[in-house]
Every structure is written in structure tokens, then in C-alpha cells.
Amino acid sequence: MTPTTAVRADGRTADELRVVTIERGWSEHAEGSALVSFGRTKVLCTASFTNGVPRWMSGKGRGWVTAEYAMLPRATNTRNDRESVKGRIGGRTHEISRLIGRSLRAVVDTKGLGENTIQIDCDVLQADGGTRTAAITGAYVALADAIEWAREKKFIGQRAKPLIDTVSAVSVGIIDGVPMLDLAYVEDVRAETDMNVVATGRGLFVEVQGTAEGAPFDRRELDSLLDLALDGTAELTRIQQSVLARIEA
Amino acid sequence: MTPTTAVRADGRTADELRVVTIERGWSEHAEGSALVSFGRTKVLCTASFTNGVPRWMSGKGRGWVTAEYAMLPRATNTRNDRESVKGRIGGRTHEISRLIGRSLRAVVDTKGLGENTIQIDCDVLQADGGTRTAAITGAYVALADAIEWAREKKFIGQRAKPLIDTVSAVSVGIIDGVPMLDLAYVEDVRAETDMNVVATGRGLFVEVQGTAEGAPFDRRELDSLLDLALDGTAELTRIQQSVLARIEA
Amino acid sequence: MTPTTAVRADGRTADELRVVTIERGWSEHAEGSALVSFGRTKVLCTASFTNGVPRWMSGKGRGWVTAEYAMLPRATNTRNDRESVKGRIGGRTHEISRLIGRSLRAVVDTKGLGENTIQIDCDVLQADGGTRTAAITGAYVALADAIEWAREKKFIGQRAKPLIDTVSAVSVGIIDGVPMLDLAYVEDVRAETDMNVVATGRGLFVEVQGTAEGAPFDRRELDSLLDLALDGTAELTRIQQSVLARIEA
Amino acid sequence: MTPTTAVRADGRTADELRVVTIERGWSEHAEGSALVSFGRTKVLCTASFTNGVPRWMSGKGRGWVTAEYAMLPRATNTRNDRESVKGRIGGRTHEISRLIGRSLRAVVDTKGLGENTIQIDCDVLQADGGTRTAAITGAYVALADAIEWAREKKFIGQRAKPLIDTVSAVSVGIIDGVPMLDLAYVEDVRAETDMNVVATGRGLFVEVQGTAEGAPFDRRELDSLLDLALDGTAELTRIQQSVLARIEA
Amino acid sequence: MTPTTAVRADGRTADELRVVTIERGWSEHAEGSALVSFGRTKVLCTASFTNGVPRWMSGKGRGWVTAEYAMLPRATNTRNDRESVKGRIGGRTHEISRLIGRSLRAVVDTKGLGENTIQIDCDVLQADGGTRTAAITGAYVALADAIEWAREKKFIGQRAKPLIDTVSAVSVGIIDGVPMLDLAYVEDVRAETDMNVVATGRGLFVEVQGTAEGAPFDRRELDSLLDLALDGTAELTRIQQSVLARIEA
Amino acid sequence: MTPTTAVRADGRTADELRVVTIERGWSEHAEGSALVSFGRTKVLCTASFTNGVPRWMSGKGRGWVTAEYAMLPRATNTRNDRESVKGRIGGRTHEISRLIGRSLRAVVDTKGLGENTIQIDCDVLQADGGTRTAAITGAYVALADAIEWAREKKFIGQRAKPLIDTVSAVSVGIIDGVPMLDLAYVEDVRAETDMNVVATGRGLFVEVQGTAEGAPFDRRELDSLLDLALDGTAELTRIQQSVLARIEA
């Protein structure tokens, strides 16, 4: 198995990310925002800061971070009906919203937030595979900016460090027996095994979600996917840090 | 009343549009698309072409054009709950979706479409007043491109001319007694009277929706608003035509 | 164009209202009520007075007037499914409810109401075109009676004058090139242009909603429709005043 | 126990119905209709005839009769939120709709209807107790007229006799130990036991629904309520027959 | 008519209950619970005790008892869609939930409960007719245990006697002219008349719900069904008392 | 790290499953069923076989297996509102339903099923951690029996082998630094890392879902959890096989 020499439809090697861009501050209204692209996948992430926390959390001196994910109806190749029109949120939407929220909370010290809420919204403007991993990666940037905004507004303490690490995510999968990084849609539908890995800047796992789409997978395949994913999130961490550094300077 | 000499918060004269841009073909998936900006208002319009019509229209040899409008939760200055999460579409959303659909159908000869459907989606990415008028103006461009796409794919006849005119829209309002064109959000909330006018490229009215927000208005005020609006839609028509010409060349 | 000589299916001239009756106090429970008929269109309007206002309005010393419109399932020629059974309100219902609420608020000084709410319900018992205009016209009578009731109960001050004008509404449209007043259903479906005009007793516009159902319309057509509508609302104002005077005496 | 000498708030004796009126043909659109009043309780009943039956009944040569019951929001003394706005039908509404449907089907030979559906709608315009019993009583008249209409239109056979009996309903209850007929709202809330009885013109039971609101009741009390109810439905049968005879003549 | 000599599909005589078992304390979490079986019908009843009452009851020094009934999707012979997936509760479910709640409240002195709520849940694990009557019979046992639990926890007074009687329920019906007790599903679908009777341990009626499924029924038939039902509930009362005695000893 | 010597609240060692029982054929109606217990967690799994497949799958000669998961309201220590009453399915329910469906489909050759559907329902009667893993483990048994039933009924071919492997699932987690197998609820809430592993009888992975509940986890911790989980699923496989063998004999 020599993944790095395989060549893919878009010319990438097996262990190569698509072109990743993060346009920080895309929205003029939100306290933090980022338009993130993983190749043709484009997700608009906004972070909305509000004072107070949901009732069930009140009085504990802790903040709350939560997330909602959605797709525009024509983000995909064929149009999907709006969930607002159907009157109900689908299972996939629910699942990804929860994943994004958990991933961000894993790097947040909620005591440092005070009793404030940051609501993350990730709206997929264009989809080409990896929308949930792009969303997590962009949402971290929006979250970091909203926290900085709150610090400037003195809604959180000047010495508080609510962010204890960074977080990013990438998909990996096995196609024709070859482990590959950051699957585009045409690759995703062909993958025998599909895995989404969320990891911190320090290289620790936050979420590992592997699914046998075709045949079940063995331990050796699992190991090679995890290796590849950690390389990918390390690269995404560098991009996040560079974007956050550039503008703060 | 000398509207043209009034100066507004953003430096415009009373009869001046905001900067209007139309980024044609923004979406790589949709058969037609446009990212339209009226100042800070940004709306992504996509046109999805499908063969066949809703059951109630079937067998009449006519096509169908319909539209849905929505806002991202943080398009606005403070976040709004998602309609998908609330499980129901609000009245304002319904109203604007219907307006966009009627406005487009007014310039479509549905016989020319054959039994095909074009579904327009207008999603507000950022809102600063005039989202429905920007949506109509951008949707026309997406619609025109989807029709061209269908002609190339031979889903509609080569000689069919489904578009019998162009259509655009603009808001007008009276603020401190002065009629003004293309209201930004801060102007919209102060307007005594607010009117949305949809007109064709030939200068005919498709929709006139005037509402007294503060005090009822008289016939003379109504007349001055209609004059101003027709100047605005004439300018928008030129922008649409320029954008459509540029890329087809 | 000589509209007054045209003769319609029901024998009316082009500028003639249908027989309009307003049965005041039809409901024995509501604080104000009216069963209004525009020909065969019958709408039961009730006004429910309650102390307090919605939370978002609280503490401003102002009252609130809001409205809901609905149709009985067999108000129309063929039965429509109930919106309660479908589990959602349709766009048309939403749109008309909002229109009625705005129209009434245009003639109410909410300070004069104190922190009280008047909820208007307009339920169409039988429909033959013009249900929204009949609803507004009848709702004004119900509203006036509810305010009088509240004055008697001392829920609002004896000198307070919450009603600053009267309000009524009528539809107009162009059929076979002839502008016509107060369209019945068979006329409404044939109209090239359809306009609903809401005006005050003093002859000022509250809402102007014109829609090109067939071909777009020009400025001259718009003007002739507005003239016709103001004549119609002036006549409706006289009927409202006569009904309110008769019973108060 | 001498019920007939007790005097009630409205001057009735214990075994006396309120004034019952049935305005046949109230709706100009429905195939059958009746505005029924039991005192101040007013219910508009319409019968909508359509060809065909629900899919699960198809191909059996039988028709279908079904019913929906609802209340206008201000039919009652204080306003209730609309079920369409709440997005769901309440338990009481469901229960009464089902009761009306079962009651009518008990006197219908569905073979005689052919594969046709009659949809009954009972909308309470004003409520003062006994809305479900008034609804059943009025719905029978609307149903009879819709069947007659279908016979004239030859949708059902000229010799078919889909109606095998008549049906009406009345409430009875025990108040201060005295069995009383046809409870008004103020009586209903005070009743220890409340029973709704649906019976045919021949005096047979279709539904008996007795509920201990206060203390459980014994067999003797149950017997006296059943006696009283059968007297009431006999009287309602005479009123129905008189109304149906009058107009057919 | 000699019901006791008739023999049924399952070998019972006409006046014989199915085998009834009540497994008390089935759930390890609930304050009271019972798995009740009427033959193959199995219903899990739990009673959840919480401090406080719904807002509309607050401050009256009274408690509240309410109930919800539901069926597992494959409790029946063919699968039914989940009401949670359909997004709405069906009429039958609503109706039975309300019946169970009323039946239990008829034997509760809510003053004795203090301002506490007991929520009963009756979930049908397997259905073979009589699910509502089994549910009421089992729910009483769960309720009694939850009250005993609350007394031990001192949430209600040691001398308070919230239970003023016991309650159970049984179905009766007429099949081929013979009144029969406790109908199994195959009997239920054949019954001309179907009646559910809820009675207290002292033999008083709480609910009598008789429905003509086939032909309407006369007074003599009604009387024989009531006799049969009271014999059945007397037997169920003995079973309840024996179960409650056994474990408390 | 010596997990096997740690002792847990319930006396188990770190690598020990709770007592697992599978009561096959619990439901008398379903084509396959199992009441599975993992300690105090009890899940009723039923498999409903129907001819035909959803429309989007039709005509491909393949069958379909899908699953729905739900909890009774008082399955847990404190009562949860019913999703049917709330009118919407929660994210957790959606997520687990999808997981069960994917897990079962991973061991099904849908060609072997023919165009038939097996609907799995997993209803949690009592919850004490690990409800999704118990559900998958029990659902496999219900599925196997439904396939056997269909073979006997000749709905699927006698030589068809739709089941290509067995499948079971178990949770693992790290508590106080020690990897533990099959977490009970009190352990689950304390776990720093929580992982659900679905594996086939041959020891291949179907799903791996690891989540950092407290601190992110490193590769070594992940490896030890995977080892533990595969031991657990191997033991569950033996229990499944023994249960299926026992009754088929």
C-alpha cells in the first residue's frame, strides 16, 4: 500500500488535502465568521455571542457553545427540499449539528466563557464532500474571533483563556484498497470505508467516526486511516493558525 | 420636495441605488445562479431545472416557475432561530417566496418552457434592507441562465422564447418627508411609508406593494414613490442586461 | 374607457360595490364583533380584548392589535383541507393575517390603548372573492366596539382616543381592459390585474397591493384603479359609520 | 326526584330542550348544509360530496362518510388559540370529530352511497354547551341534503337508500342530584355526571358516553339519564323531520 | 340469552375474563409500575411522581394526575408507523390518554396529594384487544404504589388518603346477539356493539362508553352489557387488591 | 494499566460484560423479535417483514433493512417527554436509529432478500447505559428470525443467504484512566472517553464511534479501547449464536 503515489481524479496524491481557504470575517454582522472552502465545498460559519446561558445551565458560572448545521437546497448536485418546508430536521442534519457542537466544546473551558453562549451556525453554500469536516475547521476560526470580540467588549475576563486548544477535522476513506485523505464527493460515494476524524492542534482525538460503507474493515485498515487523518488535521491546524495570526497582527 | 439633493447616512443622494453587483454563475451545481449584492445585502439565487411539472399542472403543455426565499440565521444583526428548527415557515418568509415566484412568472411564457419546472431559491447570506428586491433582481439572472442551459440541453425548443421581458425590483420609501430609493436597513426602520415595486425592463408594473408604516400616505406621495421606483428598476435592468451580455459573449 | 356603463354578470356597473351589510354584535361572547357580507362573501370578525401585551412590547405603555384570518374548509366552491389538520398555516393565510393586522394598526394610536391587546379574528364562513377586503372592513367595526367596551370597563382611559381614523378596504381589477370595483370570484379569476387597496376614512392610503395576474400594467391603468378604489372605500366608510352610529344611539 | 318541576337559570324545566333551530341550506357552496342552534350554541354543518373513496376503501363498492369538528377561536367566552397556529389538533377536537363520524355512519348503508365520499364539517361559531350534540343533529340534515343532491346528479342510484334511519344527539347530566336535559355551559361545568347520548329516530342507541365529572354514579342515576336522553332525541328527531319535510315540499 | 354457556375461540365462557396478571414493580426506575396482561394484551404502566403542578393549577393546594397512552409500532399484528415519526398524535391515542386520566382522577382526592403531579404512562407492548381497559386496571396499581412511595418520602402527609376508591375497566360487547365479557381482538372486530366500562371497587360507574359498531342497540342490550361489565370489574378489583396486598405484606 | 483487576460498582472487572440475556420470540405478532438485556438495560427488538421496497429502491432486485429506535418516557431515571407529544424526533434518537440500520445492513446481502423490506424497531423499556449497543445486538437476532420466517413462507429463496455475517455492539470507555467494557449509566456519565464499537462475528469493524467526553484522547488509549471492544463483541457473538442455535434445534 503506497498511498502517496496514487493519483486522484483531481490530480491529488492520496495523502493530499484539497485547496483549503478560510476567509475570516466574511459576515459583517456576526461576532465571528469564516467562509471556509475545502476544494469546491464552501461553508459559511458564523459565531453569535449572547449573554446568558440556557436555563438548564444557569447559575453554574459556565458558558455554553452549541452549533447548527444546514445545507442550502441547491448546495448539492440535485436540489433537496428545505427542512423548513418539510417542517422537520432530518437525521443527518441533527447528527452533524451535534458533532460540530461536541467538537468545539472539547477545546473550550466553559468556565472561561462566563455565563455566556456562543451559537455557531454552519451553512453549506456548496457541497462536494467533507462538509462536516470543513464546517468544524471553519467554525473554530469563527469561535476564536467571537471570543476575542467578547474579550474586547469585556463580556469575558481579560485573563480568561476559554480556548484550551485548537480543533479541526478531516475525512479519510479507503478506495480500491487505498487509504485516501479528504474525500471529494465522487470519492466519498465509492469509498468502502469512510471515517471522519476530529483532532486538536496537539494531535489528540476528539471524535473518531468510522463506518463501513461497503465491507467491514480490519484493524490494520483502521490504523492506516487514523495515521492519514492526523497528518491532515496537523496541516489544517497550520492553516487555521496562519489565518488567525494574519489578521490579528 | 427635492430628493436628489438629500444626503443619506451612506453618502447617497435620495434617488441613488446602492452599489449593485451580480456575480453570475456563483454556484457550480445549479443550472443558473447569481450572487447579488445591493450594498451590504447579499443574496444567493439559484435556479434548478427539472423535467416535469407538479401534478396539478400536468398535461397542459406548460412549464412552471416557483421560488423559495429564506435567510441564514445570522444574516441579520441579531440571530434569528432557524425555521427548520422551529418546524414552521414564518409569514414573512411565505409572503416573500410568493412575491418572487409571481414576479418571475410575470415575464415567463410558460408555454415556451414545455412541461418543465424551474425552482428558484433565494437565500439571504447577509441582510441590510431590500432583501426581497435584491432577490428578485438576482433571481431573474439565474432564471435566464437556467433557460439558456435548458435550451443547450434541448429540454426546450431552440426557437422557444420563454422570457418575454426582464424583471427587477427596488424598494422606495418616504423618510422625513423625502422619497428615497433603495432603502438600507437603518432607513427602512425609519420610513413612514415603504413600497416595493417590481417592474419589467419595458417599464411596466408587475407588483406594487405600498405600506404605511407610520402615517397613511396621500396620492401625491404615492405618485412620487412610483416615479422614483421606475427610475431605479430601469437602472437595475441595465445592470442585469450588462451582466447577461458580458458572459454570453 | 367608460367603466360605469359596463354591465357585469351580477348586473352591477363597473364602479359599483356588491351589497354590503355589517351585522354588528353577531357574537355574544366577543368584546366586539361583526358579520360582514360583500355580496355572497361572509366573514365573521371578532375582537378579543385582554389586559397585557406580548412580552417583547411590555413596559412601553403601548397596546397591541393583531389579527388572524382563516377560512372554513367549505367556505369555497370545493373543499379545502383544514390548516389545523395539515399542521401548518399556508402562505396565503399568513399574508392576509398580516395585512389585516397592519391595516388596523394604521388607524390605532397604541398609546391610547394602554398595555392591552386586542386580537382580531376574521373567519370566512362563505367566500366569493374579496374576503380580505371584507375582513378588514368588518374588523374595523369589531375593533371599534371592543375599544368602546374597554372604555366602559375602564380598562382604557375615558379621554383616550385610540382610534385616529377609520379604515376599510376594497379590491379593484382590470377585466377585458375595463377597471372594475369589488370583484366577485368569477371576476377575480379573469382579471388581468388585481389590486387590493386599504384606505382610511379621510381618504389616505394604508396599503396598496397591485399584482399583474396576466400582463404587467402601465401607469395609466394603475391610476384608474386607484381612483376607483378610493371611491369604493369612501362608500364603505359611510356604511361603517352608519352601522356604528345606529347602534350607539 | 321530580326533574320536571325543577327550574333552571334560563327558565327551562329539567326535561326541556333549549330552543332548537336548524337553518337548512345556509351555505351556498356545499352540497348540503345546516346552521343549527341549541340555544346560544351555533354550529355550521356542511356536507361535501366527492366521487371516489380513500385508497384503503377502494374497490369494495362502498362509500365513506367522515367528519371534522372545530371551534372558531372566539366561539367561547375567552379566546382559544387556533389549532392551525399551534400546528396540532387537540385531543378534544379529535375525539368529537370521531364521534360525529361514527354517529352518522351508524345510519348510513355505505353500499347505497356507491364509491363516493361525504365529508362533514362542523364548525362551532358560538359555544354554550352541547356543541357536539348540536353538531351531530345538524350534520344529519346536511348529510341528508347532500345525498339528495347526489341522487339528483345521478351520482348515486335512484332507488338507493343510503339513509337507513335518522340520528340526533343530546347531552344529559345530574346537577344537585337532579337529572337534566340539554345542558348549557353554566350547567355543564356544575354537573356531577355528564352524558352524551346519540340515538336514531327509531329510538335505538348509537353512542352512550357517560362520565363522572364529580363523584361516580350508580345504576339508578344512569337509568334516569338514559330515559331523559331518549325523550330529548325523540324531540330532536321531530325537529329534523319537520325541517327536512318543509323544504323538500 | 344464556351467555354463560356460550364457548369462545379461546375456550372461555361469555362471562369470563381472560387470564389477568399484574406484575407489580416491573420498572426499576419509576415510583410505581405494573406490567399488566389481559390474555395476550400486555401494557407497561409507570407512574412518575414529581413535585409541583402545571401552572394553571398552581396555588390551589391540589395535586394532579394525568396519563399518556401509546402503542409500540409492532404491538399489533401489522406494524403501525410511529406517531413520533409522523409528528402528530392520532385521535385514538388522544382519546384513550384522556380516558385513562379521567378514570384515575375519579378515585383521587387531589387535596390529599398536595401540590404534586403523578404522570401515568401506559405503553402497549403487545395488543390483542382491550388495551385501554388493561391500561386503566394496571395504571391504578402503579398509581397506588407511587402514592405509597411519596408517603414514605414524606412528599405527602402520613394521614392523607388521596385514594378514595379503586378503579378498573373492562370491555363488553354483543357478538352474534350474545353479550360477552373482555373481548379479544378477533371478537372485538366482530362485535355489533362495543362498550368500555370503568368502575370503582365499590361498583359505581366512572365511564360508560358504548358504541354501535354494526347496528344500533336497544335498552335491553345495554342493560345486559352493563350487568356483565360490573361483574368483570368486580373480579378485576379482587385481582388488584390481591396484588397490592401481596407485596405490601 | 491492568484493567482486568479493577473492580466496579456492580462487582465486575474492567473487561467484563454485564449479564446479557436475549429472550427470543418475545413478541407474538412480529416475524422476528428479541427482548435483550445488558444488565438492567432492556430493549424490545422486533423485525417486521413486508413485501416490496421503498419507491427509490424499486426495480433493482434488492431488499431493504431499516431501523427505528425509541425510549419509553420512563425508561430512564427521570421521565422524558414523548417525542410523539413534542411532535418531533430528537437528534439522539435519529442518530441511533441510523446507526442501528447501518450496522445491520453491513451484514446483509440485500440481493438475497429479494425486493422485500425488514423494518427493525428497538424500543428501550428500561435504560441503564448501552441502549444502542444492546439494541444492535438484539436486533440481529430479530432480523435473523424474520429472515428465517420469510424463507419458510417462501418470500425469499431457499438457497438465498441474505446474512453474510453476524453483528453485535458494545460500549467501552476510559474511567479514571482505566479502559472499561460495557458501561452502565453511572459509569457512562463519568467516562472521559466513550466509544461504541459495532463488529461482525468475524471480528471486523462495522462502526467505530469514539467521543472525548472530558479530555481528548491519544492513540494509545484508542488502541486499548478497540482491543477491549473486540473481546466484548466476540463474547456477544457467542451469546447470539447460542440463542439462535437453541431454538432452531
XYZ file of N, CA, C and O in Angstrom, chain E residues 42-122:
324
model
N -50.546 -6.921 26.552
C -49.586 -6.581 27.606
C -49.322 -5.087 27.596
O -48.916 -4.541 26.572
N -49.524 -4.450 28.742
C -49.326 -3.000 28.839
C -48.399 -2.705 30.007
O -48.628 -3.192 31.121
N -47.359 -1.920 29.733
C -46.454 -1.484 30.794
C -46.937 -0.128 31.305
O -47.000 0.837 30.546
N -47.303 -0.089 32.588
C -47.811 1.152 33.200
C -46.779 1.655 34.197
O -46.359 0.901 35.086
N -46.390 2.926 34.051
C -45.484 3.508 35.041
C -46.117 4.770 35.605
O -46.888 5.452 34.927
N -45.790 5.061 36.842
C -46.269 6.284 37.494
C -45.051 7.082 37.909
O -44.200 6.582 38.643
N -44.963 8.316 37.418
C -43.823 9.185 37.721
C -44.293 10.312 38.631
O -45.166 11.098 38.260
N -43.716 10.388 39.790
C -44.095 11.394 40.775
C -43.172 12.594 40.666
O -41.953 12.436 40.665
N -43.734 13.794 40.553
C -42.882 14.988 40.592
C -43.511 16.024 41.500
O -44.733 16.124 41.593
N -42.687 16.796 42.156
C -43.194 17.895 42.979
C -43.682 18.998 42.074
O -43.134 19.229 41.002
N -44.736 19.671 42.519
C -45.272 20.776 41.731
C -46.391 20.315 40.813
O -46.566 19.120 40.570
N -47.167 21.280 40.321
C -48.277 21.011 39.419
C -48.165 21.935 38.212
O -47.413 22.911 38.253
N -48.899 21.639 37.132
C -48.902 22.558 35.989
C -49.311 23.965 36.436
O -50.071 24.116 37.396
N -48.828 24.965 35.705
C -49.024 26.349 36.119
C -50.491 26.707 36.372
O -50.823 27.385 37.332
N -51.395 26.210 35.488
C -52.801 26.584 35.603
C -53.446 26.020 36.870
O -54.561 26.408 37.222
N -52.775 25.108 37.587
C -53.353 24.524 38.800
C -52.687 25.049 40.049
O -53.114 24.750 41.170
N -51.624 25.807 39.841
C -50.752 26.186 40.936
C -51.465 27.028 41.998
O -52.344 27.830 41.694
N -51.101 26.813 43.254
C -51.597 27.648 44.337
C -52.949 27.256 44.892
O -53.515 27.960 45.729
N -53.476 26.118 44.444
C -54.785 25.690 44.944
C -54.670 24.581 45.982
O -55.683 24.046 46.437
N -53.432 24.180 46.298
C -53.258 23.136 47.291
C -53.718 21.764 46.823
O -53.968 20.868 47.618
N -53.825 21.599 45.518
C -54.286 20.324 44.968
C -53.220 19.722 44.048
O -52.452 20.439 43.434
N -53.239 18.416 43.962
C -52.310 17.725 43.063
C -52.956 17.442 41.726
O -54.093 17.848 41.464
N -52.224 16.736 40.854
C -52.712 16.456 39.515
C -52.282 15.050 39.092
O -51.175 14.614 39.417
N -53.185 14.371 38.436
C -52.879 13.056 37.883
C -53.231 13.098 36.402
O -54.339 13.518 36.045
N -52.295 12.731 35.548
C -52.561 12.763 34.116
C -51.955 11.508 33.486
O -51.169 10.807 34.131
N -52.361 11.206 32.260
C -51.926 9.942 31.677
C -51.650 10.080 30.190
O -52.254 10.908 29.508
N -50.712 9.308 29.718
C -50.459 9.183 28.278
C -50.442 7.712 27.901
O -49.828 6.893 28.586
N -51.068 7.417 26.789
C -51.172 6.051 26.285
C -50.475 6.013 24.939
O -50.518 6.988 24.181
N -49.801 4.931 24.634
C -49.205 4.780 23.309
C -49.020 3.301 23.019
O -49.094 2.464 23.923
N -48.804 2.995 21.779
C -48.544 1.612 21.367
C -47.177 1.549 20.718
O -46.832 2.426 19.915
N -46.427 0.495 21.011
C -45.224 0.250 20.226
C -45.662 -0.042 18.787
O -46.748 -0.576 18.559
N -44.812 0.281 17.823
C -45.244 0.144 16.427
C -45.620 -1.297 16.049
O -46.531 -1.522 15.270
N -44.922 -2.277 16.636
C -45.263 -3.651 16.273
C -45.994 -4.364 17.421
O -45.894 -5.584 17.555
N -46.729 -3.590 18.235
C -47.581 -4.228 19.242
C -48.714 -4.979 18.564
O -49.279 -5.913 19.124
N -49.033 -4.553 17.358
C -50.194 -5.098 16.651
C -49.770 -6.093 15.576
O -48.582 -6.258 15.290
N -50.738 -6.679 14.958
C -50.462 -7.751 14.009
C -49.711 -7.260 12.768
O -48.852 -7.955 12.237
N -50.048 -6.076 12.324
C -49.234 -5.443 11.283
C -48.697 -4.153 11.869
O -49.319 -3.545 12.734
N -47.533 -3.741 11.407
C -46.842 -2.599 12.003
C -47.547 -1.277 11.702
O -47.988 -1.044 10.579
N -47.626 -0.416 12.698
C -48.118 0.954 12.518
C -46.960 1.930 12.587
O -46.045 1.738 13.379
N -47.012 2.973 11.784
C -45.969 3.996 11.861
C -45.973 4.659 13.238
O -47.021 4.829 13.851
N -44.791 5.022 13.702
C -44.679 5.715 14.984
C -45.311 7.101 14.904
O -45.078 7.819 13.934
N -46.010 7.483 15.959
C -46.589 8.830 15.998
C -45.486 9.882 16.111
O -45.659 11.000 15.646
N -44.353 9.523 16.693
C -43.251 10.488 16.766
C -42.697 10.760 15.384
O -42.291 11.880 15.072
N -42.692 9.751 14.525
C -42.170 9.925 13.174
C -43.188 10.696 12.324
O -42.831 11.569 11.537
N -44.463 10.394 12.522
C -45.498 11.137 11.798
C -45.586 12.579 12.293
O -46.081 13.454 11.604
N -45.093 12.814 13.499
C -45.072 14.185 14.011
C -46.390 14.618 14.619
O -46.569 15.780 14.962
N -47.301 13.670 14.757
C -48.564 14.031 15.395
C -49.213 12.814 16.049
O -49.083 11.695 15.590
N -49.919 13.122 17.113
C -50.643 12.116 17.877
C -51.971 11.859 17.189
O -52.665 12.802 16.828
N -52.335 10.612 17.037
C -53.609 10.297 16.402
C -54.788 10.488 17.343
O -54.631 10.590 18.565
N -55.972 10.561 16.764
C -57.188 10.776 17.534
C -57.428 9.668 18.548
O -57.805 9.925 19.695
N -57.207 8.414 18.158
C -57.435 7.292 19.060
C -56.508 7.379 20.275
O -56.927 7.167 21.415
N -55.260 7.713 20.040
C -54.293 7.834 21.133
C -54.708 8.928 22.110
O -54.694 8.732 23.333
N -55.081 10.072 21.556
C -55.550 11.187 22.370
C -56.730 10.780 23.237
O -56.788 11.077 24.429
N -57.660 10.106 22.597
C -58.916 9.742 23.241
C -58.656 8.806 24.426
O -59.224 8.979 25.500
N -57.786 7.826 24.220
C -57.525 6.844 25.274
C -56.705 7.469 26.396
O -56.944 7.211 27.576
N -55.759 8.336 26.039
C -54.971 9.012 27.071
C -55.890 9.809 28.000
O -55.746 9.769 29.231
N -56.834 10.514 27.404
C -57.766 11.315 28.197
C -58.654 10.430 29.067
O -58.929 10.751 30.228
N -59.096 9.306 28.509
C -59.946 8.385 29.270
C -59.213 7.842 30.494
O -59.771 7.783 31.599
N -57.961 7.453 30.324
C -57.191 6.900 31.444
C -57.032 7.964 32.529
O -57.237 7.705 33.713
N -56.693 9.180 32.119
C -56.520 10.265 33.085
C -57.796 10.530 33.873
O -57.777 10.612 35.104
N -58.918 10.641 33.170
C -60.195 10.889 33.866
C -60.540 9.756 34.830
O -61.020 9.990 35.924
N -60.290 8.525 34.370
C -60.655 7.356 35.185
C -59.891 7.344 36.499
O -60.449 7.056 37.562
N -58.609 7.668 36.431
C -57.809 7.656 37.657
C -58.191 8.821 38.559
O -58.294 8.663 39.780
N -58.405 9.982 37.968
C -58.745 11.151 38.799
C -60.065 10.944 39.549
O -60.282 11.550 40.590
N -60.929 10.075 38.986
C -62.228 9.840 39.639
C -62.076 9.185 41.003
O -62.988 9.242 41.829
N -60.945 8.542 41.271
C -60.766 7.902 42.580
C -59.671 8.585 43.394
O -59.200 8.045 44.397
N -59.261 9.778 42.955
C -58.221 10.511 43.679
C -58.807 11.771 44.302
O -59.516 12.517 43.631
N -58.521 11.960 45.565
C -58.823 13.237 46.222
C -57.578 14.093 46.047
O -56.571 13.886 46.737
N -57.622 15.030 45.090
C -56.390 15.745 44.734
C -55.863 16.601 45.892
O -54.679 16.919 45.915
N -56.727 16.939 46.855
C -56.211 17.670 48.025
C -55.223 16.812 48.800
O -54.213 17.295 49.309
N -55.524 15.514 48.866
C -54.650 14.601 49.596
C -53.268 14.470 48.980
O -52.306 14.068 49.652
N -53.137 14.811 47.700
C -51.833 14.695 47.019
C -50.910 15.864 47.320
O -49.695 15.777 47.089
N -51.466 16.972 47.839
C -50.667 18.192 47.919
C -50.342 18.646 46.501
O -50.822 18.058 45.527
N -49.527 19.672 46.361
C -49.226 20.193 45.020
C -48.144 19.347 44.356
O -47.004 19.787 44.164
N -48.512 18.127 44.034
C -47.612 17.190 43.358
C -48.315 16.612 42.144
O -49.544 16.586 42.089
N -47.545 16.153 41.197
C -48.109 15.586 39.972
C -47.707 14.119 39.838
O -46.564 13.767 40.099
N -48.660 13.301 39.464
C -48.323 11.926 39.098
C -48.676 11.742 37.629
O -49.815 11.947 37.211
N -47.642 11.432 36.845
C -47.805 11.233 35.405
C -47.818 9.737 35.148
O -46.845 9.037 35.449
N -48.905 9.262 34.588
C -49.031 7.843 34.271
C -48.675 7.646 32.796
O -49.128 8.405 31.943
N -47.869 6.636 32.503
C -47.602 6.262 31.118
C -48.025 4.819 30.906
O -47.607 3.930 31.660
N -48.856 4.596 29.905
C -49.306 3.245 29.589
C -48.834 2.936 28.170
O -49.347 3.512 27.204
